[in-house]
Structures are given as C-alpha cells and as structure tokens.
Amino acid sequence: MQTPNDDNNRNYKEKRDYNNSRNNRNRRQTTSNFIFGWHPVLEALRSDKTIDKILVEKDFKSEEMTELMQLVKKQSIYVQRVPTEKLNRITRKAHQGVVAFVSEIDFVPLENIVAGAFEAGKNPLILVLDRITDVRNFGAIVRSAECTGVDGIVVPTRLTAQMGADAVKTSAGALMHMPICRYRSLVGAVNFLKESGLKVVACTEKTDKQIYDLELDMPLAIVMGSEEVGISEEVLEVVDERASLPMVGKVGSLNVSVATGVALYEVVRQRG
C-alpha cells in the first residue's frame, strides 16, 4: 500500500537527482576551460592558444618542466606550484602533475593599446588593476570600463582574476570587447604609461585630495587596488597623483567595482 510518505520520499529523491545532475553540468561548464598533461600543455604553449595560468605539482622536475619555464617566460604566464591534492580536485584524470587554464580572451601588448588610441585621435583612458582577484568584481569593473570608453585594462601576470567563462559572464560580455594587457610588473606598466604621455592617477584613501579636485581631461590612466590590500606601495610611489573618493557614511569604504565606476564617470563628466 502506498503512503503519503512514499510520495514525499520519491519526490525528494527526484528533486535531489535533478539538482545533482544540474550541479554536475554546471561544474563541467565552469571547469571546461583547462587542459592537463605535459604534452597537451606544451603544445598549447607552442601554439597560438592563450594561457591564463598554469598549476604544476610541487617539487616536480623534468625536461618538460625546463621547456615549460622557457615558454612561459616569453609569454609572461604565471606558474604556481601546488600540492597534488589541488590538481586532483580540478580533475581526477591523469593530469601528470600539470594543469593549464585557457583564457577566454587574447591579451594585447600595452604599447599597441596606447598607440591605437592615439592613432584613432582619442584621448586615451587606461585602467590599471592591482591585485583584483575576485572574478565578480573584475567582471563588473570591465563592464563599467567598456561603458565609459576605457581603451584598455592592464593587469599583473599573477594575483589577478582568472579570464575564464565566469569573468565573461559577470562582465555581461564586455570582456570580449575590452583589450586586456597582462604586464609582469605594474610599476613597469605605470612608467611606460607616463613615458607615453599619460597622467597616472591612483585611487586610494592615502591622500586628502579628492578625485573631484583633479583635472582629468587629458591622456589618463586610473589605478585601482583590491579592497583587502589596496594599491601596492611600489605602484603608489611612481604614480603622478593620488586621489580619494569622499566618504560620509559609517562604513567608510566602497566595493572596488563601485569605486571604479565612480572614478571613471568623473572622467566622463570632465571630458563632457
């Protein structure tokens, strides 16, 4: 004889199986942008495929590792040494101690971005992101940057958000239209921008000057730092100006994507 509890149990099981199936599909979708194994990874590096970062098993040494390091040095790709357990969590297949994450975008040299803006008769606007590692924040920033006419975004080789499908989604597709430059040293990137005729302004609370006090109607680069640690001291030392956003509430800080939008729209306002 069937009871109400039998129906409830069956409904629960069907719902659980459906959710597990959906979660497995979502998991496959979000982890499909990686390759593993030494031969596939090395072939990807030799080809035109853009690699975001590479994880290598800790203490792994071989001829393949030597070749990998030579290739990543030329392409400014971040390599991280990790325990085997971390690689096993990414894939249970025979990864051979190496996993490479494939970028959804192609990176553009900074000199090409700046030169392209000048050649197009534009007043260049470049955004420099120092250690923005959260994908959602990064995606939201790219979306605001695209809406405000930013010509390109500079990120460091390491300690930056992964340029995968999640970043594209959270940017509402803006990442596919925004030139991204990966630079080994942000200090070097800032110096290059200054030498190219851009004024570099760091948005930081470490100043009494507000962004509304600055003239921003010139070739310009805005530097934004993470909410946790802000802009590095090394970068702050080489910028032209520091500017803060006024805070009148009790919290005293903004989400970095919101702060970036505020700063960029002040540039838009001044440029009219």
mmCIF file of C-alpha atoms in Angstrom, residues 81-267:
data_model
loop_
_atom_site.group_PDB
_atom_site.id
_atom_site.type_symbol
_atom_site.label_atom_id
_atom_site.label_comp_id
_atom_site.label_asym_id
_atom_site.label_seq_id
_atom_site.Cartn_x
_atom_site.Cartn_y
_atom_site.Cartn_z
ATOM 1 C CA ARG A 81 53.489 25.298 -7.569
ATOM 2 C CA VAL A 82 50.716 23.436 -5.783
ATOM 3 C CA PRO A 83 50.188 20.160 -3.882
ATOM 4 C CA THR A 84 48.973 17.139 -5.847
ATOM 5 C CA GLU A 85 45.697 17.288 -3.926
ATOM 6 C CA LYS A 86 44.808 20.612 -5.531
ATOM 7 C CA LEU A 87 45.337 19.201 -9.023
ATOM 8 C CA ASN A 88 43.236 16.170 -8.086
ATOM 9 C CA ARG A 89 40.390 18.462 -7.070
ATOM 10 C CA ILE A 90 40.452 20.059 -10.513
ATOM 11 C CA THR A 91 40.459 16.753 -12.406
ATOM 12 C CA ARG A 92 40.563 13.095 -11.403
ATOM 13 C CA LYS A 93 42.103 12.138 -14.727
ATOM 14 C CA ALA A 94 45.823 11.544 -15.332
ATOM 15 C CA HIS A 95 46.994 15.170 -15.151
ATOM 16 C CA GLN A 96 50.695 14.145 -14.852
ATOM 17 C CA GLY A 97 51.304 16.997 -12.425
ATOM 18 C CA VAL A 98 50.306 19.934 -14.633
ATOM 19 C CA VAL A 99 47.070 21.804 -15.388
ATOM 20 C CA ALA A 100 46.815 24.895 -17.610
ATOM 21 C CA PHE A 101 43.848 27.250 -17.637
ATOM 22 C CA VAL A 102 42.951 28.558 -21.065
ATOM 23 C CA SER A 103 41.955 32.217 -21.267
ATOM 24 C CA GLU A 104 38.687 33.190 -22.917
ATOM 25 C CA ILE A 105 40.439 36.224 -24.417
ATOM 26 C CA ASP A 106 43.656 37.131 -26.196
ATOM 27 C CA PHE A 107 45.959 39.541 -24.397
ATOM 28 C CA VAL A 108 47.131 42.724 -26.139
ATOM 29 C CA PRO A 109 50.543 44.450 -25.682
ATOM 30 C CA LEU A 110 50.220 47.722 -23.769
ATOM 31 C CA GLU A 111 52.104 49.664 -26.431
ATOM 32 C CA ASN A 112 49.521 48.556 -29.002
ATOM 33 C CA ILE A 113 46.642 49.741 -26.830
ATOM 34 C CA VAL A 114 48.166 53.180 -26.220
ATOM 35 C CA ALA A 115 49.350 53.665 -29.796
ATOM 36 C CA GLY A 116 45.974 52.555 -31.147
ATOM 37 C CA ALA A 117 44.142 55.105 -29.011
ATOM 38 C CA PHE A 118 46.414 57.977 -30.081
ATOM 39 C CA GLU A 119 46.257 56.951 -33.748
ATOM 40 C CA ALA A 120 42.460 56.915 -33.581
ATOM 41 C CA GLY A 121 42.550 60.536 -32.412
ATOM 42 C CA LYS A 122 41.261 59.637 -28.963
ATOM 43 C CA ASN A 123 42.141 60.990 -25.551
ATOM 44 C CA PRO A 124 43.483 57.686 -24.137
ATOM 45 C CA LEU A 125 41.937 56.297 -20.958
ATOM 46 C CA ILE A 126 43.636 53.241 -19.476
ATOM 47 C CA LEU A 127 42.597 51.328 -16.349
ATOM 48 C CA VAL A 128 45.257 49.581 -14.232
ATOM 49 C CA LEU A 129 44.032 46.927 -11.777
ATOM 50 C CA ASP A 130 46.363 45.988 -8.925
ATOM 51 C CA ARG A 131 45.558 42.530 -7.461
ATOM 52 C CA ILE A 132 41.849 42.409 -8.261
ATOM 53 C CA THR A 133 41.397 38.658 -7.837
ATOM 54 C CA ASP A 134 37.622 38.316 -7.374
ATOM 55 C CA VAL A 135 36.039 37.309 -10.685
ATOM 56 C CA ARG A 136 32.734 39.066 -9.961
ATOM 57 C CA ASN A 137 34.442 42.340 -9.105
ATOM 58 C CA PHE A 138 36.665 42.034 -12.156
ATOM 59 C CA GLY A 139 33.708 41.373 -14.442
ATOM 60 C CA ALA A 140 31.763 44.323 -13.040
ATOM 61 C CA ILE A 141 34.801 46.585 -13.477
ATOM 62 C CA VAL A 142 35.227 45.540 -17.110
ATOM 63 C CA ARG A 143 31.560 46.258 -17.734
ATOM 64 C CA SER A 144 31.874 49.785 -16.294
ATOM 65 C CA ALA A 145 35.124 50.321 -18.201
ATOM 66 C CA GLU A 146 33.516 49.388 -21.516
ATOM 67 C CA CYS A 147 30.561 51.699 -20.819
ATOM 68 C CA THR A 148 32.838 54.657 -20.016
ATOM 69 C CA GLY A 149 35.090 54.353 -23.054
ATOM 70 C CA VAL A 150 38.195 52.854 -21.456
ATOM 71 C CA ASP A 151 40.687 51.918 -24.184
ATOM 72 C CA GLY A 152 42.277 49.019 -22.321
ATOM 73 C CA ILE A 153 42.852 47.384 -18.945
ATOM 74 C CA VAL A 154 46.232 46.409 -17.509
ATOM 75 C CA VAL A 155 46.506 43.524 -15.030
ATOM 76 C CA PRO A 156 49.555 41.879 -13.417
ATOM 77 C CA THR A 157 50.771 38.464 -14.524
ATOM 78 C CA ARG A 158 49.930 36.997 -11.118
ATOM 79 C CA LEU A 159 47.385 37.854 -8.421
ATOM 80 C CA THR A 160 44.617 38.725 -10.834
ATOM 81 C CA ALA A 161 41.194 37.293 -11.641
ATOM 82 C CA GLN A 162 41.044 34.330 -13.991
ATOM 83 C CA MET A 163 39.942 35.313 -17.503
ATOM 84 C CA GLY A 164 37.511 32.440 -17.930
ATOM 85 C CA ALA A 165 33.862 31.977 -18.751
ATOM 86 C CA ASP A 166 32.777 33.312 -15.340
ATOM 87 C CA ALA A 167 34.594 36.610 -15.978
ATOM 88 C CA VAL A 168 32.956 36.939 -19.387
ATOM 89 C CA LYS A 169 29.534 36.251 -17.875
ATOM 90 C CA THR A 170 29.869 38.698 -14.972
ATOM 91 C CA SER A 171 31.068 41.395 -17.379
ATOM 92 C CA ALA A 172 27.858 40.897 -19.397
ATOM 93 C CA GLY A 173 30.066 40.112 -22.384
ATOM 94 C CA ALA A 174 32.058 43.349 -22.131
ATOM 95 C CA LEU A 175 35.276 41.363 -21.661
ATOM 96 C CA MET A 176 35.018 40.214 -25.283
ATOM 97 C CA HIS A 177 35.206 43.869 -26.404
ATOM 98 C CA MET A 178 37.820 45.191 -23.957
ATOM 99 C CA PRO A 179 41.568 44.941 -24.751
ATOM 100 C CA ILE A 180 43.366 43.381 -21.786
ATOM 101 C CA CYS A 181 47.109 43.681 -21.253
ATOM 102 C CA ARG A 182 48.974 41.325 -18.941
ATOM 103 C CA TYR A 183 52.111 43.038 -17.574
ATOM 104 C CA ARG A 184 54.740 41.339 -15.455
ATOM 105 C CA SER A 185 55.381 44.463 -13.339
ATOM 106 C CA LEU A 186 52.722 47.104 -12.743
ATOM 107 C CA VAL A 187 55.478 49.532 -11.804
ATOM 108 C CA GLY A 188 56.915 48.987 -15.276
ATOM 109 C CA ALA A 189 53.449 49.446 -16.794
ATOM 110 C CA VAL A 190 52.922 52.742 -14.942
ATOM 111 C CA ASN A 191 56.345 54.015 -16.018
ATOM 112 C CA PHE A 192 55.582 53.081 -19.627
ATOM 113 C CA LEU A 193 52.259 54.927 -19.491
ATOM 114 C CA LYS A 194 53.964 58.034 -18.082
ATOM 115 C CA GLU A 195 56.646 57.910 -20.755
ATOM 116 C CA SER A 196 53.866 57.640 -23.353
ATOM 117 C CA GLY A 197 52.383 60.946 -22.205
ATOM 118 C CA LEU A 198 49.628 59.712 -19.886
ATOM 119 C CA LYS A 199 48.925 61.127 -16.456
ATOM 120 C CA VAL A 200 48.635 58.280 -13.932
ATOM 121 C CA VAL A 201 46.214 58.721 -11.002
ATOM 122 C CA ALA A 202 45.918 56.198 -8.159
ATOM 123 C CA CYS A 203 42.571 55.955 -6.371
ATOM 124 C CA THR A 204 43.494 55.465 -2.723
ATOM 125 C CA GLU A 205 42.414 56.588 0.715
ATOM 126 C CA LYS A 206 46.052 57.518 1.446
ATOM 127 C CA THR A 207 45.550 61.164 0.459
ATOM 128 C CA ASP A 208 43.459 64.183 1.410
ATOM 129 C CA LYS A 209 42.928 65.139 -2.243
ATOM 130 C CA GLN A 210 39.629 64.038 -3.781
ATOM 131 C CA ILE A 211 39.234 62.900 -7.367
ATOM 132 C CA TYR A 212 36.929 65.879 -7.985
ATOM 133 C CA ASP A 213 39.890 68.187 -7.268
ATOM 134 C CA LEU A 214 41.950 66.832 -10.190
ATOM 135 C CA GLU A 215 41.941 67.714 -13.867
ATOM 136 C CA LEU A 216 41.255 64.519 -15.770
ATOM 137 C CA ASP A 217 40.695 65.835 -19.295
ATOM 138 C CA MET A 218 43.995 64.613 -20.708
ATOM 139 C CA PRO A 219 45.574 61.262 -21.686
ATOM 140 C CA LEU A 220 44.976 59.386 -18.457
ATOM 141 C CA ALA A 221 45.441 56.130 -16.575
ATOM 142 C CA ILE A 222 43.468 55.282 -13.426
ATOM 143 C CA VAL A 223 44.915 52.759 -10.949
ATOM 144 C CA MET A 224 42.575 50.765 -8.703
ATOM 145 C CA GLY A 225 43.609 48.330 -5.953
ATOM 146 C CA SER A 226 41.930 45.437 -4.204
ATOM 147 C CA GLU A 227 39.601 46.016 -1.264
ATOM 148 C CA GLU A 228 41.799 43.908 1.028
ATOM 149 C CA VAL A 229 45.249 45.440 0.473
ATOM 150 C CA GLY A 230 44.695 48.390 -1.847
ATOM 151 C CA ILE A 231 47.360 49.583 -4.262
ATOM 152 C CA SER A 232 50.902 48.391 -3.549
ATOM 153 C CA GLU A 233 53.353 50.913 -2.133
ATOM 154 C CA GLU A 234 55.683 50.310 -5.081
ATOM 155 C CA VAL A 235 52.990 51.434 -7.523
ATOM 156 C CA LEU A 236 51.914 54.371 -5.342
ATOM 157 C CA GLU A 237 55.482 55.669 -5.372
ATOM 158 C CA VAL A 238 55.581 56.036 -9.161
ATOM 159 C CA VAL A 239 52.109 57.465 -9.963
ATOM 160 C CA ASP A 240 51.643 61.154 -10.752
ATOM 161 C CA GLU A 241 48.700 61.817 -8.431
ATOM 162 C CA ARG A 242 46.730 60.198 -5.634
ATOM 163 C CA ALA A 243 43.006 60.765 -5.283
ATOM 164 C CA SER A 244 40.327 59.579 -2.882
ATOM 165 C CA LEU A 245 36.560 59.301 -3.045
ATOM 166 C CA PRO A 246 34.560 61.207 -0.393
ATOM 167 C CA MET A 247 33.067 59.001 2.311
ATOM 168 C CA VAL A 248 30.283 60.391 4.516
ATOM 169 C CA GLY A 249 28.670 57.183 5.756
ATOM 170 C CA LYS A 250 29.587 54.922 8.667
ATOM 171 C CA VAL A 251 31.010 52.062 6.598
ATOM 172 C CA GLY A 252 33.831 54.143 5.146
ATOM 173 C CA SER A 253 34.603 52.064 2.056
ATOM 174 C CA LEU A 254 33.147 51.067 -1.291
ATOM 175 C CA ASN A 255 33.204 47.839 -3.223
ATOM 176 C CA VAL A 256 36.101 48.177 -5.684
ATOM 177 C CA SER A 257 33.857 47.756 -8.726
ATOM 178 C CA VAL A 258 31.577 50.546 -7.474
ATOM 179 C CA ALA A 259 34.562 52.789 -6.665
ATOM 180 C CA THR A 260 35.963 52.191 -10.151
ATOM 181 C CA GLY A 261 32.651 53.183 -11.718
ATOM 182 C CA VAL A 262 32.551 56.394 -9.678
ATOM 183 C CA ALA A 263 36.103 57.331 -10.717
ATOM 184 C CA LEU A 264 35.545 56.540 -14.395
ATOM 185 C CA TYR A 265 32.330 58.519 -14.588
ATOM 186 C CA GLU A 266 34.086 61.550 -13.126
ATOM 187 C CA VAL A 267 36.465 61.280 -16.088
#
